[in-house]
Amino acid sequence: MRKPARASASDFPGGPPAGTLVVRLDDLPDHGGKDIVFSDGKMRLQLLVQKIGHQVYVYENRCPHAGTPLNLFNDRFLDGTGKRLICRTHGALFAPENGHCVAGPCKGQYLRAILVEIRDGGIFTA
Ligand code: FES
């Protein structure tokens, strides 16, 4: 499957406009994740933010296998090695750098990457 282009959060039903703060960098420890939900009152967009070293990755928090959030109920998105994102529902593993599923029931598919801008100490939708 071809890697999908990065999407603007505003392209999703319930997604926020460009320039919306997703999370402050101070609230994201090294190897820390955040489950962020935006809603317009009717629809919702759930994002996952994961920091690994100095890199920050932002994806729609929706597994391409069954559509569940990867984390289910907390802010933990990494597997035991700390190198892959893991879906807690059926164990799919994803490369953090491009969202490619490298093992599990959706192998070969991708998470939807979200366009963001890092500035002023925060991660903002772009
Ligand atoms: S829903 Fe993620 S692996 Fe099945």
GROMACS .gro file of N, CA and C and ligand atoms in nm:
model
  382
    1MET      N    1   0.084  -0.119   0.000
    1MET     CA    2   0.000   0.000   0.000
    1MET      C    3   0.088   0.124   0.000
    2ARG      N    4   0.050   0.221  -0.081
    2ARG     CA    5   0.125   0.346  -0.089
    2ARG      C    6   0.108   0.428   0.038
    3LYS      N    7   0.216   0.492   0.080
    3LYS     CA    8   0.210   0.577   0.198
    3LYS      C    9   0.119   0.697   0.170
    4PRO      N   10   0.018   0.720   0.255
    4PRO     CA   11  -0.070   0.834   0.232
    4PRO      C   12   0.003   0.965   0.263
    5ALA      N   13  -0.037   1.071   0.194
    5ALA     CA   14   0.022   1.202   0.220
    5ALA      C   15  -0.016   1.249   0.359
    6ARG      N   16   0.068   1.333   0.418
    6ARG     CA   17   0.031   1.393   0.546
    6ARG      C   18  -0.096   1.473   0.528
    7ALA      N   19  -0.182   1.468   0.628
    7ALA     CA   20  -0.310   1.536   0.619
    7ALA      C   21  -0.314   1.650   0.720
    8SER      N   22  -0.388   1.754   0.686
    8SER     CA   23  -0.414   1.861   0.782
    8SER      C   24  -0.522   1.816   0.877
    9ALA      N   25  -0.506   1.846   1.005
    9ALA     CA   26  -0.608   1.810   1.102
    9ALA      C   27  -0.743   1.869   1.064
   10SER      N   28  -0.740   1.986   1.000
   10SER     CA   29  -0.865   2.053   0.963
   10SER      C   30  -0.940   1.979   0.852
   11ASP      N   31  -0.874   1.885   0.785
   11ASP     CA   32  -0.940   1.807   0.680
   11ASP      C   33  -1.030   1.697   0.737
   12PHE      N   34  -1.015   1.666   0.865
   12PHE     CA   35  -1.093   1.560   0.928
   12PHE      C   36  -1.220   1.620   0.990
   13PRO      N   37  -1.333   1.549   0.983
   13PRO     CA   38  -1.452   1.595   1.055
   13PRO      C   39  -1.420   1.611   1.204
   14GLY      N   40  -1.449   1.726   1.258
   14GLY     CA   41  -1.421   1.751   1.400
   14GLY      C   42  -1.280   1.800   1.426
   15GLY      N   43  -1.197   1.806   1.321
   15GLY     CA   44  -1.059   1.849   1.338
   15GLY      C   45  -1.047   2.000   1.358
   16PRO      N   46  -0.945   2.043   1.427
   16PRO     CA   47  -0.928   2.186   1.457
   16PRO      C   48  -0.868   2.261   1.337
   17PRO      N   49  -0.883   2.392   1.333
   17PRO     CA   50  -0.821   2.470   1.225
   17PRO      C   51  -0.669   2.472   1.239
   18ALA      N   52  -0.603   2.508   1.129
   18ALA     CA   53  -0.457   2.524   1.132
   18ALA      C   54  -0.420   2.628   1.238
   19GLY      N   55  -0.308   2.603   1.305
   19GLY     CA   56  -0.260   2.696   1.406
   19GLY      C   57  -0.309   2.665   1.547
   20THR      N   58  -0.381   2.554   1.562
   20THR     CA   59  -0.431   2.514   1.694
   20THR      C   60  -0.321   2.440   1.772
   21LEU      N   61  -0.305   2.475   1.897
   21LEU     CA   62  -0.206   2.406   1.982
   21LEU      C   63  -0.250   2.262   2.005
   22VAL      N   64  -0.160   2.168   1.976
   22VAL     CA   65  -0.186   2.026   2.004
   22VAL      C   66  -0.137   1.992   2.144
   23VAL      N   67  -0.011   2.025   2.170
   23VAL     CA   68   0.046   2.000   2.303
   23VAL      C   69   0.171   2.087   2.320
   24ARG      N   70   0.195   2.130   2.440
   24ARG     CA   71   0.318   2.205   2.469
   24ARG      C   72   0.432   2.104   2.482
   25LEU      N   73   0.550   2.141   2.432
   25LEU     CA   74   0.665   2.050   2.436
   25LEU      C   75   0.703   2.017   2.580
   26ASP      N   76   0.681   2.110   2.671
   26ASP     CA   77   0.712   2.085   2.812
   26ASP      C   78   0.625   1.974   2.871
   27ASP      N   79   0.512   1.949   2.810
   27ASP     CA   80   0.420   1.845   2.859
   27ASP      C   81   0.447   1.709   2.795
   28LEU      N   82   0.558   1.702   2.720
   28LEU     CA   83   0.588   1.579   2.647
   28LEU      C   84   0.729   1.533   2.685
   29PRO      N   85   0.740   1.445   2.784
   29PRO     CA   86   0.873   1.399   2.824
   29PRO      C   87   0.936   1.311   2.716
   30ASP      N   88   1.067   1.293   2.724
   30ASP     CA   89   1.135   1.206   2.629
   30ASP      C   90   1.073   1.066   2.636
   31HIS      N   91   1.046   1.011   2.522
   31HIS     CA   92   0.977   0.882   2.510
   31HIS      C   93   0.836   0.888   2.568
   32GLY      N   94   0.784   1.009   2.581
   32GLY     CA   95   0.647   1.025   2.630
   32GLY      C   96   0.549   1.042   2.516
   33GLY      N   97   0.426   1.002   2.540
   33GLY     CA   98   0.321   1.017   2.441
   33GLY      C   99   0.205   1.094   2.497
   34LYS      N  100   0.119   1.143   2.406
   34LYS     CA  101  -0.004   1.210   2.447
   34LYS      C  102  -0.116   1.169   2.353
   35ASP      N  103  -0.228   1.139   2.413
   35ASP     CA  104  -0.350   1.112   2.338
   35ASP      C  105  -0.433   1.240   2.343
   36ILE      N  106  -0.455   1.301   2.226
   36ILE     CA  107  -0.520   1.431   2.220
   36ILE      C  108  -0.650   1.417   2.140
   37VAL      N  109  -0.759   1.467   2.196
   37VAL     CA  110  -0.887   1.459   2.127
   37VAL      C  111  -0.939   1.600   2.098
   38PHE      N  112  -0.974   1.624   1.972
   38PHE     CA  113  -1.041   1.748   1.933
   38PHE      C  114  -1.184   1.711   1.895
   39SER      N  115  -1.275   1.804   1.920
   39SER     CA  116  -1.414   1.778   1.883
   39SER      C  117  -1.482   1.909   1.848
   40ASP      N  118  -1.573   1.902   1.752
   40ASP     CA  119  -1.654   2.020   1.720
   40ASP      C  120  -1.793   2.007   1.783
   41GLY      N  121  -1.808   1.912   1.873
   41GLY     CA  122  -1.937   1.889   1.937
   41GLY      C  123  -2.015   1.776   1.873
   42LYS      N  124  -1.983   1.744   1.747
   42LYS     CA  125  -2.052   1.635   1.677
   42LYS      C  126  -1.953   1.524   1.641
   43MET      N  127  -1.843   1.565   1.580
   43MET     CA  128  -1.741   1.470   1.536
   43MET      C  129  -1.614   1.493   1.618
   44ARG      N  130  -1.530   1.390   1.620
   44ARG     CA  131  -1.407   1.405   1.696
   44ARG      C  132  -1.289   1.351   1.616
   45LEU      N  133  -1.175   1.413   1.640
   45LEU     CA  134  -1.049   1.368   1.581
   45LEU      C  135  -0.955   1.337   1.696
   46GLN      N  136  -0.904   1.215   1.697
   46GLN     CA  137  -0.813   1.172   1.803
   46GLN      C  138  -0.673   1.160   1.743
   47LEU      N  139  -0.578   1.225   1.807
   47LEU     CA  140  -0.439   1.223   1.761
   47LEU      C  141  -0.351   1.154   1.863
   48LEU      N  142  -0.243   1.099   1.814
   48LEU     CA  143  -0.138   1.051   1.904
   48LEU      C  144  -0.013   1.132   1.877
   49VAL      N  145   0.051   1.173   1.982
   49VAL     CA  146   0.178   1.245   1.973
   49VAL      C  147   0.280   1.161   2.049
   50GLN      N  148   0.391   1.132   1.984
   50GLN     CA  149   0.494   1.052   2.048
   50GLN      C  150   0.629   1.117   2.030
   51LYS      N  151   0.700   1.135   2.140
   51LYS     CA  152   0.836   1.188   2.134
   51LYS      C  153   0.934   1.074   2.155
   52ILE      N  154   1.034   1.069   2.068
   52ILE     CA  155   1.143   0.972   2.084
   52ILE      C  156   1.272   1.050   2.062
   53GLY      N  157   1.352   1.063   2.166
   53GLY     CA  158   1.470   1.148   2.157
   53GLY      C  159   1.426   1.292   2.130
   54HIS      N  160   1.482   1.352   2.025
   54HIS     CA  161   1.446   1.489   1.990
   54HIS      C  162   1.337   1.494   1.884
   55GLN      N  163   1.291   1.379   1.839
   55GLN     CA  164   1.191   1.374   1.733
   55GLN      C  165   1.050   1.364   1.792
   56VAL      N  166   0.957   1.431   1.724
   56VAL     CA  167   0.817   1.423   1.765
   56VAL      C  168   0.736   1.374   1.644
   57TYR      N  169   0.648   1.279   1.669
   57TYR     CA  170   0.566   1.221   1.563
   57TYR      C  171   0.419   1.242   1.598
   58VAL      N  172   0.340   1.280   1.497
   58VAL     CA  173   0.198   1.304   1.521
   58VAL      C  174   0.118   1.228   1.414
   59TYR      N  175   0.026   1.144   1.460
   59TYR     CA  176  -0.059   1.064   1.372
   59TYR      C  177  -0.203   1.069   1.419
   60GLU      N  178  -0.293   1.040   1.325
   60GLU     CA  179  -0.430   1.014   1.368
   60GLU      C  180  -0.423   0.888   1.455
   61ASN      N  181  -0.487   0.893   1.571
   61ASN     CA  182  -0.481   0.779   1.664
   61ASN      C  183  -0.590   0.679   1.626
   62ARG      N  184  -0.567   0.614   1.514
   62ARG     CA  185  -0.666   0.521   1.460
   62ARG      C  186  -0.590   0.410   1.386
   63CYS      N  187  -0.602   0.290   1.435
   63CYS     CA  188  -0.533   0.178   1.373
   63CYS      C  189  -0.597   0.144   1.239
   64PRO      N  190  -0.517   0.122   1.134
   64PRO     CA  191  -0.574   0.088   1.004
   64PRO      C  192  -0.638  -0.051   1.002
   65HIS      N  193  -0.616  -0.132   1.105
   65HIS     CA  194  -0.677  -0.265   1.107
   65HIS      C  195  -0.825  -0.258   1.141
   66ALA      N  196  -0.859  -0.220   1.262
   66ALA     CA  197  -0.999  -0.219   1.304
   66ALA      C  198  -1.049  -0.081   1.344
   67GLY      N  199  -0.963   0.019   1.330
   67GLY     CA  200  -1.008   0.156   1.355
   67GLY      C  201  -1.009   0.199   1.500
   68THR      N  202  -0.954   0.119   1.589
   68THR     CA  203  -0.951   0.157   1.730
   68THR      C  204  -0.830   0.248   1.755
   69PRO      N  205  -0.835   0.327   1.864
   69PRO     CA  206  -0.714   0.402   1.902
   69PRO      C  207  -0.604   0.303   1.938
   70LEU      N  208  -0.480   0.340   1.911
   70LEU     CA  209  -0.370   0.247   1.939
   70LEU      C  210  -0.356   0.219   2.088
   71ASN      N  211  -0.381   0.322   2.170
   71ASN     CA  212  -0.350   0.310   2.313
   71ASN      C  213  -0.465   0.257   2.398
   72LEU      N  214  -0.584   0.266   2.351
   72LEU     CA  215  -0.705   0.226   2.422
   72LEU      C  216  -0.737   0.318   2.540
   73PHE      N  217  -0.649   0.336   2.639
   73PHE     CA  218  -0.693   0.415   2.755
   73PHE      C  219  -0.586   0.500   2.823
   74ASN      N  220  -0.462   0.499   2.780
   74ASN     CA  221  -0.363   0.584   2.847
   74ASN      C  222  -0.275   0.652   2.742
   75ASP      N  223  -0.164   0.709   2.782
   75ASP     CA  224  -0.079   0.783   2.689
   75ASP      C  225   0.041   0.701   2.644
   76ARG      N  226   0.031   0.569   2.651
   76ARG     CA  227   0.144   0.484   2.614
   76ARG      C  228   0.124   0.427   2.474
   77PHE      N  229   0.219   0.461   2.384
   77PHE     CA  230   0.208   0.417   2.245
   77PHE      C  231   0.326   0.330   2.203
   78LEU      N  232   0.430   0.322   2.285
   78LEU     CA  233   0.549   0.247   2.245
   78LEU      C  234   0.543   0.102   2.293
   79ASP      N  235   0.606   0.015   2.215
   79ASP     CA  236   0.617  -0.124   2.258
   79ASP      C  237   0.728  -0.137   2.363
   80GLY      N  238   0.757  -0.257   2.405
   80GLY     CA  239   0.855  -0.281   2.510
   80GLY      C  240   0.996  -0.237   2.473
   81THR      N  241   1.027  -0.232   2.344
   81THR     CA  242   1.161  -0.189   2.302
   81THR      C  243   1.174  -0.037   2.301
   82GLY      N  244   1.062   0.033   2.301
   82GLY     CA  245   1.065   0.179   2.292
   82GLY      C  246   1.094   0.229   2.153
   83LYS      N  247   1.093   0.140   2.054
   83LYS     CA  248   1.130   0.179   1.917
   83LYS      C  249   1.014   0.172   1.819
   84ARG      N  250   0.906   0.110   1.857
   84ARG     CA  251   0.791   0.095   1.767
   84ARG      C  252   0.665   0.143   1.837
   85LEU      N  253   0.571   0.196   1.758
   85LEU     CA  254   0.438   0.223   1.809
   85LEU      C  255   0.362   0.091   1.807
   86ILE      N  256   0.280   0.070   1.908
   86ILE     CA  257   0.205  -0.056   1.913
   86ILE      C  258   0.057  -0.029   1.930
   87CYS      N  259  -0.023  -0.107   1.858
   87CYS     CA  260  -0.168  -0.103   1.877
   87CYS      C  261  -0.203  -0.207   1.983
   88ARG      N  262  -0.265  -0.161   2.090
   88ARG     CA  263  -0.295  -0.250   2.202
   88ARG      C  264  -0.410  -0.347   2.174
   89THR      N  265  -0.484  -0.322   2.066
   89THR     CA  266  -0.598  -0.411   2.040
   89THR      C  267  -0.553  -0.548   1.989
   90HIS      N  268  -0.472  -0.551   1.883
   90HIS     CA  269  -0.427  -0.679   1.829
   90HIS      C  270  -0.276  -0.683   1.807
   91GLY      N  271  -0.203  -0.584   1.858
   91GLY     CA  272  -0.057  -0.592   1.860
   91GLY      C  273   0.018  -0.547   1.736
   92ALA      N  274  -0.047  -0.478   1.644
   92ALA     CA  275   0.027  -0.430   1.526
   92ALA      C  276   0.140  -0.336   1.570
   93LEU      N  277   0.251  -0.343   1.498
   93LEU     CA  278   0.367  -0.258   1.527
   93LEU      C  279   0.390  -0.164   1.410
   94PHE      N  280   0.422  -0.038   1.445
   94PHE     CA  281   0.440   0.066   1.343
   94PHE      C  282   0.574   0.135   1.361
   95ALA      N  283   0.638   0.169   1.248
   95ALA     CA  284   0.761   0.249   1.253
   95ALA      C  285   0.723   0.393   1.286
   96PRO      N  286   0.779   0.451   1.392
   96PRO     CA  287   0.739   0.586   1.430
   96PRO      C  288   0.770   0.690   1.324
   97GLU      N  289   0.876   0.670   1.247
   97GLU     CA  290   0.919   0.773   1.153
   97GLU      C  291   0.826   0.789   1.032
   98ASN      N  292   0.750   0.686   0.998
   98ASN     CA  293   0.662   0.702   0.882
   98ASN      C  294   0.525   0.636   0.900
   99GLY      N  295   0.500   0.575   1.014
   99GLY     CA  296   0.369   0.516   1.041
   99GLY      C  297   0.344   0.385   0.970
  100HIS      N  298   0.448   0.326   0.912
  100HIS     CA  299   0.433   0.201   0.837
  100HIS      C  300   0.414   0.084   0.933
  101CYS      N  301   0.312   0.004   0.910
  101CYS     CA  302   0.290  -0.114   0.992
  101CYS      C  303   0.387  -0.223   0.947
  102VAL      N  304   0.475  -0.264   1.037
  102VAL     CA  305   0.580  -0.359   1.003
  102VAL      C  306   0.549  -0.501   1.051
  103ALA      N  307   0.447  -0.515   1.135
  103ALA     CA  308   0.407  -0.648   1.183
  103ALA      C  309   0.265  -0.639   1.236
  104GLY      N  310   0.191  -0.751   1.219
  104GLY     CA  311   0.054  -0.754   1.271
  104GLY      C  312  -0.048  -0.761   1.159
  105PRO      N  313  -0.175  -0.755   1.194
  105PRO     CA  314  -0.281  -0.779   1.097
  105PRO      C  315  -0.294  -0.673   0.988
  106CYS      N  316  -0.236  -0.557   1.006
  106CYS     CA  317  -0.243  -0.453   0.901
  106CYS      C  318  -0.105  -0.427   0.841
  107LYS      N  319  -0.019  -0.528   0.844
  107LYS     CA  320   0.116  -0.515   0.790
  107LYS      C  321   0.113  -0.456   0.650
  108GLY      N  322   0.196  -0.354   0.628
  108GLY     CA  323   0.203  -0.289   0.497
  108GLY      C  324   0.119  -0.163   0.488
  109GLN      N  325   0.025  -0.145   0.580
  109GLN     CA  326  -0.056  -0.024   0.579
  109GLN      C  327   0.011   0.085   0.664
  110TYR      N  328  -0.051   0.202   0.665
  110TYR     CA  329   0.010   0.317   0.733
  110TYR      C  330  -0.088   0.387   0.826
  111LEU      N  331  -0.035   0.443   0.932
  111LEU     CA  332  -0.108   0.543   1.011
  111LEU      C  333  -0.115   0.671   0.928
  112ARG      N  334  -0.218   0.754   0.956
  112ARG     CA  335  -0.229   0.882   0.885
  112ARG      C  336  -0.146   0.988   0.959
  113ALA      N  337  -0.042   1.035   0.893
  113ALA     CA  338   0.043   1.139   0.952
  113ALA      C  339  -0.028   1.275   0.943
  114ILE      N  340  -0.010   1.355   1.048
  114ILE     CA  341  -0.076   1.485   1.057
  114ILE      C  342   0.027   1.595   1.040
  115LEU      N  343  -0.007   1.692   0.959
  115LEU     CA  344   0.082   1.808   0.939
  115LEU      C  345   0.085   1.893   1.064
  116VAL      N  346   0.204   1.918   1.114
  116VAL     CA  347   0.218   2.003   1.232
  116VAL      C  348   0.337   2.098   1.213
  117GLU      N  349   0.338   2.198   1.296
  117GLU     CA  350   0.447   2.296   1.299
  117GLU      C  351   0.492   2.306   1.444
  118ILE      N  352   0.624   2.302   1.464
  118ILE     CA  353   0.676   2.316   1.600
  118ILE      C  354   0.733   2.456   1.613
  119ARG      N  355   0.676   2.533   1.705
  119ARG     CA  356   0.721   2.671   1.727
  119ARG      C  357   0.674   2.717   1.866
  120ASP      N  358   0.740   2.818   1.916
  120ASP     CA  359   0.697   2.882   2.041
  120ASP      C  360   0.674   2.781   2.154
  121GLY      N  361   0.755   2.675   2.156
  121GLY     CA  362   0.744   2.577   2.264
  121GLY      C  363   0.627   2.484   2.254
  122GLY      N  364   0.565   2.477   2.137
  122GLY     CA  365   0.451   2.388   2.124
  122GLY      C  366   0.442   2.323   1.986
  123ILE      N  367   0.353   2.226   1.977
  123ILE     CA  368   0.322   2.160   1.850
  123ILE      C  369   0.186   2.210   1.808
  124PHE      N  370   0.178   2.267   1.686
  124PHE     CA  371   0.056   2.328   1.637
  124PHE      C  372   0.012   2.258   1.508
  125THR      N  373  -0.117   2.250   1.486
  125THR     CA  374  -0.166   2.196   1.359
  125THR      C  375  -0.126   2.292   1.248
  126ALA      N  376  -0.100   2.233   1.129
  126ALA     CA  377  -0.057   2.316   1.014
  126ALA      C  378  -0.154   2.297   0.898
  127FES     S1  379  -0.705  -0.274   1.572
  127FES    FE1  380  -0.492  -0.239   1.574
  127FES     S2  381  -0.405  -0.431   1.533
  127FES    FE2  382  -0.618  -0.466   1.527
   0.00000   0.00000   0.00000
